[in-house]
Short mmCIF file of C-alpha atoms in Angstrom, two decimals:
data_model
loop_
_atom_site.label_atom_id
_atom_site.label_comp_id
_atom_site.label_asym_id
_atom_site.label_seq_id
_atom_site.Cartn_x
_atom_site.Cartn_y
_atom_site.Cartn_z
CA MET U 450 -50.01 33.56 23.85
CA THR U 451 -48.50 30.11 24.39
CA SER U 452 -45.76 28.82 22.10
CA SER U 453 -46.36 25.95 19.67
CA ARG U 454 -44.89 23.47 22.18
CA PHE U 455 -47.22 24.42 25.03
CA HIS U 456 -50.91 25.01 25.66
CA LYS U 457 -53.25 26.35 28.33
CA ALA U 458 -55.33 24.03 30.50
CA ALA U 459 -57.51 24.15 33.63
CA VAL U 460 -56.03 21.64 36.06
CA LEU U 461 -58.14 20.19 38.90
CA THR U 462 -56.35 20.90 42.20
CA SER U 463 -58.94 19.89 44.81
CA PRO U 464 -59.31 16.38 46.25
CA GLN U 465 -61.90 14.18 44.56
CA GLU U 466 -64.18 14.00 47.58
CA PRO U 467 -67.94 14.63 47.90
CA THR U 468 -67.43 17.40 50.46
CA ALA U 469 -64.67 19.20 48.57
CA LYS U 470 -65.10 22.48 46.75
CA PRO U 471 -63.71 22.01 43.23
CA THR U 472 -60.69 24.22 42.59
CA PHE U 473 -58.65 24.64 39.43
CA SER U 474 -55.35 26.15 38.37
CA ILE U 475 -54.89 27.62 34.90
CA GLN U 476 -51.53 26.26 33.79
CA THR U 477 -49.26 26.24 30.76
CA LEU U 478 -48.41 22.62 29.99
CA PRO U 479 -46.50 20.77 27.28
CA ARG U 480 -48.73 20.27 24.29
CA PRO U 481 -49.83 16.63 23.92
CA VAL U 482 -48.26 14.55 21.17
CA PRO U 483 -50.47 12.10 19.26
CA GLY U 484 -49.46 8.45 19.12
CA PRO U 485 -49.26 6.53 15.82
CA ASN U 486 -53.01 5.85 15.80
CA GLU U 487 -54.11 9.15 17.31
CA LEU U 488 -54.97 12.67 16.22
CA LEU U 489 -54.09 15.98 17.83
CA ILE U 490 -57.10 18.28 18.18
CA ARG U 491 -56.94 22.06 18.58
CA LEU U 492 -60.07 22.77 20.58
CA THR U 493 -61.98 25.99 19.94
CA VAL U 494 -64.69 25.66 22.60
CA THR U 495 -65.74 23.41 25.44
CA SER U 496 -68.95 23.49 27.39
CA LEU U 497 -69.50 22.65 31.04
CA CYS U 498 -71.49 19.51 31.88
CA GLY U 499 -73.04 18.52 35.19
CA SER U 500 -70.97 15.35 35.06
CA ASP U 501 -67.82 17.48 35.31
CA LEU U 502 -68.93 18.49 38.80
CA GLY U 503 -69.66 14.87 39.69
CA MET U 504 -66.23 13.83 38.44
CA ALA U 505 -64.52 16.57 40.43
CA LEU U 506 -66.32 15.34 43.57
CA GLY U 507 -65.35 11.72 43.04
CA HIS U 508 -68.83 10.46 42.13
CA MET U 509 -67.51 8.70 39.02
CA GLY U 510 -64.33 7.12 40.34
CA PRO U 511 -60.77 8.36 39.92
CA VAL U 512 -60.26 11.04 37.28
CA GLY U 513 -57.36 12.85 35.72
CA ALA U 514 -56.28 16.42 36.27
CA ILE U 515 -57.95 17.85 33.16
CA LEU U 516 -61.72 17.37 33.00
CA GLY U 517 -64.22 18.30 30.28
CA HIS U 518 -66.00 16.25 27.61
CA GLU U 519 -68.03 18.61 25.43
CA GLY U 520 -65.34 19.98 23.11
CA VAL U 521 -65.28 21.03 19.47
CA GLY U 522 -62.13 21.64 17.46
CA HIS U 523 -60.12 20.84 14.37
CA ILE U 524 -57.50 18.22 13.54
CA ALA U 525 -54.09 19.80 14.08
CA GLY U 526 -51.81 16.76 13.94
CA ILE U 527 -52.00 13.26 12.49
CA GLY U 528 -50.32 10.15 13.89
CA SER U 529 -47.92 8.21 11.68
CA ASN U 530 -50.26 5.25 11.09
CA VAL U 531 -53.40 7.25 10.42
CA PRO U 532 -52.95 8.01 6.68
CA SER U 533 -52.64 4.31 5.84
CA GLN U 534 -55.61 3.38 8.02
CA ASP U 535 -57.94 6.15 6.89
CA PRO U 536 -56.80 8.47 4.08
CA THR U 537 -59.97 10.57 4.41
CA VAL U 538 -58.64 12.11 7.63
CA GLN U 539 -57.28 15.57 6.87
CA LEU U 540 -55.79 18.47 8.79
CA GLY U 541 -58.39 21.10 9.61
CA GLN U 542 -61.40 18.78 9.74
CA ARG U 543 -63.93 19.72 12.42
CA VAL U 544 -64.50 17.08 15.08
CA GLY U 545 -66.21 16.64 18.42
CA VAL U 546 -64.52 15.40 21.58
CA ALA U 547 -67.14 13.79 23.80
CA TRP U 548 -67.35 11.54 26.87
CA THR U 549 -66.33 8.35 25.09
CA ARG U 550 -62.83 8.52 23.58
CA ASP U 551 -62.39 4.87 22.63
CA ILE U 552 -64.09 1.48 22.86
CA CYS U 553 -62.75 -2.06 22.63
CA GLY U 554 -65.30 -3.22 20.06
CA VAL U 555 -65.24 -6.82 21.26
CA CYS U 556 -66.70 -6.97 24.79
CA ARG U 557 -70.19 -8.31 25.54
CA PHE U 558 -71.55 -4.76 25.43
CA CYS U 559 -69.89 -3.61 22.21
CA VAL U 560 -71.02 -6.66 20.23
CA ASP U 561 -74.66 -6.19 21.29
CA LEU U 562 -75.58 -4.01 18.34
CA ALA U 563 -79.32 -4.29 19.05
CA HIS U 564 -78.83 -2.30 22.24
CA GLU U 565 -76.07 -0.05 20.85
CA GLY U 566 -73.88 -1.47 23.59
CA GLU U 567 -70.81 0.59 22.76
CA THR U 568 -72.08 3.27 25.15
CA ARG U 569 -71.44 0.82 27.98
CA CYS U 570 -68.21 -0.76 26.69
CA ALA U 571 -66.51 -2.63 29.53
CA GLU U 572 -63.08 -1.34 28.45
CA ALA U 573 -64.07 2.16 27.32
CA LEU U 574 -61.75 5.11 27.73
CA HIS U 575 -63.32 8.42 28.66
CA SER U 576 -62.51 12.11 28.57
CA GLY U 577 -60.83 13.19 31.77
CA LYS U 578 -60.21 9.59 32.82
CA GLU U 579 -57.81 6.80 32.00
CA ALA U 580 -55.32 7.86 29.29
CA TYR U 581 -57.15 10.84 27.82
CA PRO U 582 -57.15 14.33 29.38
CA GLY U 583 -60.41 16.23 28.95
CA THR U 584 -61.43 19.29 26.98
CA PHE U 585 -60.71 22.01 29.53
CA ALA U 586 -57.58 22.72 27.50
CA GLU U 587 -56.48 24.13 24.17
CA TYR U 588 -55.28 20.77 22.83
CA THR U 589 -56.12 17.12 23.34
CA VAL U 590 -55.65 13.82 21.51
CA VAL U 591 -58.24 11.35 20.26
CA PRO U 592 -57.88 7.83 18.84
CA LEU U 593 -58.69 7.33 15.18
CA ARG U 594 -60.87 4.32 15.98
CA TYR U 595 -63.51 6.44 17.71
CA LEU U 596 -63.15 9.75 15.88
CA ALA U 597 -66.35 11.83 16.10
CA ARG U 598 -66.38 13.78 12.86
CA ILE U 599 -68.71 16.71 12.32
CA PRO U 600 -69.82 16.31 8.68
CA ALA U 601 -69.96 19.24 6.28
CA ALA U 602 -73.76 19.06 6.43
CA PHE U 603 -73.46 20.83 9.82
CA ASP U 604 -71.14 23.62 8.67
CA GLY U 605 -73.93 26.10 9.38
CA VAL U 606 -74.14 25.07 13.04
CA PRO U 607 -71.60 27.02 15.13
CA ASP U 608 -69.17 25.30 17.49
CA GLU U 609 -70.88 26.73 20.56
CA GLU U 610 -74.15 24.99 19.64
CA ILE U 611 -72.50 21.69 18.78
CA ALA U 612 -70.52 21.41 22.04
CA PRO U 613 -73.55 21.10 24.38
CA ILE U 614 -74.99 18.32 22.21
CA LEU U 615 -71.89 16.11 22.53
CA CYS U 616 -72.88 14.98 26.02
CA GLY U 617 -75.80 16.85 27.57
CA GLY U 618 -77.80 17.04 24.36
CA VAL U 619 -77.22 13.52 23.12
CA THR U 620 -77.84 12.17 26.63
CA ALA U 621 -81.22 13.91 26.69
CA TYR U 622 -82.10 12.84 23.15
CA LYS U 623 -81.11 9.20 23.65
CA ALA U 624 -82.99 8.97 26.96
CA ILE U 625 -86.17 10.22 25.33
CA LYS U 626 -85.81 7.75 22.45
CA GLY U 627 -85.29 4.94 24.95
CA CYS U 628 -88.65 5.60 26.62
CA GLN U 629 -90.43 4.51 23.42
CA VAL U 630 -93.33 6.84 24.02
CA THR U 631 -95.88 7.70 21.33
CA PRO U 632 -95.75 11.36 20.23
CA GLY U 633 -98.56 13.35 21.79
CA GLN U 634 -98.25 11.63 25.17
CA TRP U 635 -97.07 13.25 28.38
CA VAL U 636 -93.40 13.20 29.39
CA VAL U 637 -92.06 14.60 32.66
CA VAL U 638 -88.50 15.94 32.86
CA SER U 639 -87.36 16.05 36.46
CA GLY U 640 -84.62 18.65 36.72
CA GLY U 641 -85.99 20.44 33.67
CA GLY U 642 -84.22 23.68 34.52
CA GLY U 643 -80.73 22.15 34.47
CA GLY U 644 -78.28 21.71 31.63
CA VAL U 645 -79.34 18.21 30.53
CA GLY U 646 -82.90 18.72 31.72
CA ALA U 647 -83.52 21.84 29.66
CA LEU U 648 -82.21 20.08 26.56
CA ALA U 649 -84.49 17.13 27.36
CA VAL U 650 -87.46 19.49 27.54
CA SER U 651 -86.50 21.02 24.21
CA PHE U 652 -85.87 17.70 22.45
CA ALA U 653 -89.05 16.14 23.84
CA ARG U 654 -91.12 19.04 22.58
CA ALA U 655 -89.42 18.89 19.16
CA MET U 656 -90.06 15.14 19.01
CA GLY U 657 -93.80 15.65 19.48
CA TYR U 658 -94.34 15.03 23.20
CA ARG U 659 -96.24 17.10 25.72
CA VAL U 660 -93.80 18.09 28.42
CA ILE U 661 -94.06 18.81 32.12
CA ALA U 662 -90.90 20.22 33.68
CA VAL U 663 -90.16 19.62 37.36
CA ASP U 664 -87.51 21.54 39.28
CA ALA U 665 -86.82 23.46 42.47
CA GLY U 666 -87.81 27.11 42.65
CA ALA U 667 -90.35 29.33 40.96
CA ALA U 668 -87.56 31.22 39.19
CA LYS U 669 -86.96 28.29 36.82
CA GLU U 670 -90.49 28.20 35.46
CA GLY U 671 -89.93 30.81 32.76
CA PHE U 672 -86.83 29.09 31.45
CA CYS U 673 -88.50 25.68 31.35
CA ARG U 674 -91.49 27.07 29.50
CA SER U 675 -89.20 28.83 27.03
CA GLN U 676 -87.67 25.45 26.20
CA GLY U 677 -91.05 23.92 25.45
CA ALA U 678 -92.67 22.82 28.72
CA GLU U 679 -96.46 23.16 28.85
CA HIS U 680 -96.52 22.98 32.64
CA TYR U 681 -94.07 23.49 35.47
CA VAL U 682 -93.99 21.86 38.90
CA ASP U 683 -92.00 23.54 41.66
CA VAL U 684 -90.99 20.89 44.21
CA THR U 685 -90.33 23.61 46.80
CA SER U 686 -93.87 25.02 46.63
CA GLY U 687 -95.23 22.66 49.29
CA GLU U 688 -97.62 20.98 46.85
CA ASP U 689 -97.38 17.27 46.10
CA PRO U 690 -95.46 16.99 42.77
CA GLY U 691 -97.14 13.70 41.89
CA LYS U 692 -100.58 15.19 42.49
CA LYS U 693 -99.73 18.18 40.26
CA VAL U 694 -98.57 15.92 37.44
CA ARG U 695 -101.76 13.85 37.63
CA GLU U 696 -103.77 17.06 37.62
CA PHE U 697 -102.04 18.24 34.42
CA THR U 698 -102.55 14.84 32.78
CA ASP U 699 -106.27 14.49 33.62
CA GLY U 700 -105.52 11.98 36.35
CA GLN U 701 -103.56 9.60 34.13
CA GLY U 702 -99.97 10.34 35.07
CA ALA U 703 -97.08 10.53 32.61
CA LYS U 704 -96.03 7.88 30.12
CA ALA U 705 -92.40 8.62 30.96
CA VAL U 706 -90.47 10.41 33.69
CA ILE U 707 -86.90 11.28 32.77
CA VAL U 708 -84.84 12.07 35.86
CA THR U 709 -81.98 14.48 35.23
CA ALA U 710 -82.09 16.08 38.70
CA THR U 711 -79.12 15.16 40.88
CA ALA U 712 -81.10 14.23 44.00
CA ALA U 713 -82.28 10.87 45.31
CA ALA U 714 -85.62 12.52 46.16
CA ALA U 715 -86.19 13.16 42.46
CA TYR U 716 -86.04 9.44 41.73
CA GLN U 717 -88.36 8.67 44.64
CA GLN U 718 -90.90 11.30 43.55
CA ALA U 719 -90.83 10.01 39.98
CA PHE U 720 -92.88 6.93 40.90
CA ASP U 721 -95.76 9.18 41.99
CA MET U 722 -95.77 10.84 38.55
CA LEU U 723 -95.97 7.70 36.41
CA GLY U 724 -99.16 6.58 34.71
CA PRO U 725 -100.09 3.03 33.66
CA PHE U 726 -97.30 1.25 31.76
CA GLY U 727 -95.04 4.24 32.30
CA THR U 728 -91.24 4.29 32.07
CA LEU U 729 -88.89 5.77 34.64
CA MET U 730 -85.71 6.71 32.79
CA CYS U 731 -82.61 7.13 34.96
CA VAL U 732 -80.12 9.70 33.68
CA SER U 733 -78.57 11.68 36.53
CA ILE U 734 -75.64 10.21 38.45
CA LEU U 735 -75.82 10.32 42.25
CA PRO U 736 -73.27 9.63 44.98
CA GLU U 737 -72.71 5.96 45.81
CA GLU U 738 -74.69 6.17 49.04
CA ALA U 739 -77.82 7.65 47.39
CA ARG U 740 -80.82 5.31 47.25
CA ALA U 741 -84.44 5.21 46.10
CA THR U 742 -86.83 2.48 47.25
CA PHE U 743 -89.73 0.73 45.57
CA HIS U 744 -92.08 -2.18 46.15
CA PRO U 745 -92.23 -4.90 43.47
CA LEU U 746 -96.02 -4.63 43.39
CA TRP U 747 -95.64 -1.14 41.93
CA MET U 748 -94.13 -2.70 38.82
CA ILE U 749 -96.47 -5.70 38.82
CA ASP U 750 -99.71 -3.74 39.26
CA ASN U 751 -98.86 -0.74 37.07
CA GLY U 752 -96.74 -2.33 34.36
CA TRP U 753 -93.95 0.16 35.02
CA THR U 754 -90.49 -0.12 33.57
CA VAL U 755 -87.32 1.30 35.09
CA LYS U 756 -84.48 1.87 32.64
CA GLY U 757 -81.19 3.72 32.47
CA SER U 758 -79.67 5.62 29.56
CA SER U 759 -75.98 6.36 29.06
CA VAL U 760 -74.97 9.20 26.69
CA GLY U 761 -75.30 8.07 23.05
CA THR U 762 -73.44 6.74 20.05
CA ARG U 763 -71.77 8.89 17.41
CA SER U 764 -74.83 8.23 15.26
CA ASP U 765 -77.07 9.53 18.06
CA ILE U 766 -74.98 12.72 18.19
CA LEU U 767 -75.57 13.34 14.49
CA GLU U 768 -79.29 12.62 14.88
CA ALA U 769 -79.50 15.11 17.73
CA LEU U 770 -77.58 17.71 15.72
CA GLU U 771 -80.19 17.47 12.96
CA PHE U 772 -82.68 19.04 15.38
CA VAL U 773 -80.26 21.90 15.99
CA LYS U 774 -79.59 22.31 12.28
CA ARG U 775 -83.35 22.59 11.69
CA ARG U 776 -83.56 25.13 14.56
CA VAL U 777 -86.27 23.18 16.40
CA VAL U 778 -83.77 22.71 19.25
CA ILE U 779 -81.50 25.65 20.02
CA PRO U 780 -79.18 25.25 23.02
CA LYS U 781 -79.27 28.28 25.27
CA VAL U 782 -75.60 29.25 25.31
CA GLN U 783 -73.88 31.48 27.82
CA TRP U 784 -70.31 32.49 27.01
CA ALA U 785 -67.49 32.17 29.53
CA GLN U 786 -63.71 31.92 29.77
CA LEU U 787 -61.65 29.01 31.01
CA GLU U 788 -60.45 31.20 33.86
CA GLU U 789 -64.04 31.26 35.21
CA ILE U 790 -64.22 27.50 35.70
CA GLU U 791 -64.17 27.61 39.51
CA GLU U 792 -66.98 30.16 39.67
CA LEU U 793 -69.05 28.16 37.19
CA MET U 794 -68.54 24.96 39.17
CA GLU U 795 -69.67 26.72 42.33
CA LYS U 796 -72.85 27.98 40.64
CA LEU U 797 -73.43 24.56 39.11
CA SER U 798 -73.28 22.95 42.54
CA ARG U 799 -75.96 25.39 43.73
CA GLY U 800 -78.20 24.83 40.72
CA GLN U 801 -77.77 28.46 39.64
CA LEU U 802 -76.70 27.95 36.01
CA GLU U 803 -79.31 28.47 33.31
CA GLY U 804 -78.55 26.91 29.95
CA LYS U 805 -75.15 25.66 28.86
CA TYR U 806 -71.95 27.59 29.57
CA VAL U 807 -69.47 27.46 26.71
CA MET U 808 -65.83 28.47 27.20
CA LYS U 809 -63.67 29.80 24.40
CA LEU U 810 -60.25 28.21 24.10
#
């Protein structure tokens, strides 16, 4: 048991290089102290996101020593300026700690309210980067300006089901919304057996779409179907994935392909799965050298659109949580301890994790 002045954290010890094996050290560190406009959060749980692996491998630029961005906890300390700025903030309130910790509010992205540009703020601060350590720790600090409160309406949703929605879930939900597909039409989720992918399958089904999950290996079919997929395509079977998707859609192809698989081949294959006026939605983050190619005539002749989606706003998080509250989306949670972080990262890199792993803190 750590004293009140210290806390436990998983510290990244491996170099941030694509060929490195992520390693961590469980350390006792001084407990963070909130600044005048910040809040101290005692985290109860954090879940593991695929982006944590990408960050550890250097795919997302320099990071700090403490990763993690799917945390849930309670306010344990209040900065000196907070009461005068927002008297509704109280000790003990439940909050989420997600990827975005703060935004500038004035850049060309933030002021574009029509496109909810805050998710791409040019000056944003993120969990595990810049000034804010991540959620693989017992305590962290958050700025008041971008506090992600969990309203009392969600008191019946446990922490372990909220945590996966803060990044993986809201990313999946927002990507599906961004495709602007009519309910009842076909949506393909590439990487449907992964953490974000499985949530995308579940949200798409709950939102009224017919879902085809695509992933590697026959073993993932049962999981994808349990999340709501009508069909499953195994890219390792030797069959042409595009041909299978057209077969399932009566030759039409899908209205949207959401790529959550972390492979350049998944993006390349997605074009073969699209139907007329379809949307390719980019979600997964690949190494800098990864590339997919296309010919402009593909877009001209087929009316295709290629878009990208980046997490979601705090409002999107609450919208996504409504699905969980109604039990039409239920994250598949596997429990773990912070001390297991290296083993979980290793399995994540091999595509062996099923559902979302949540660590008690």
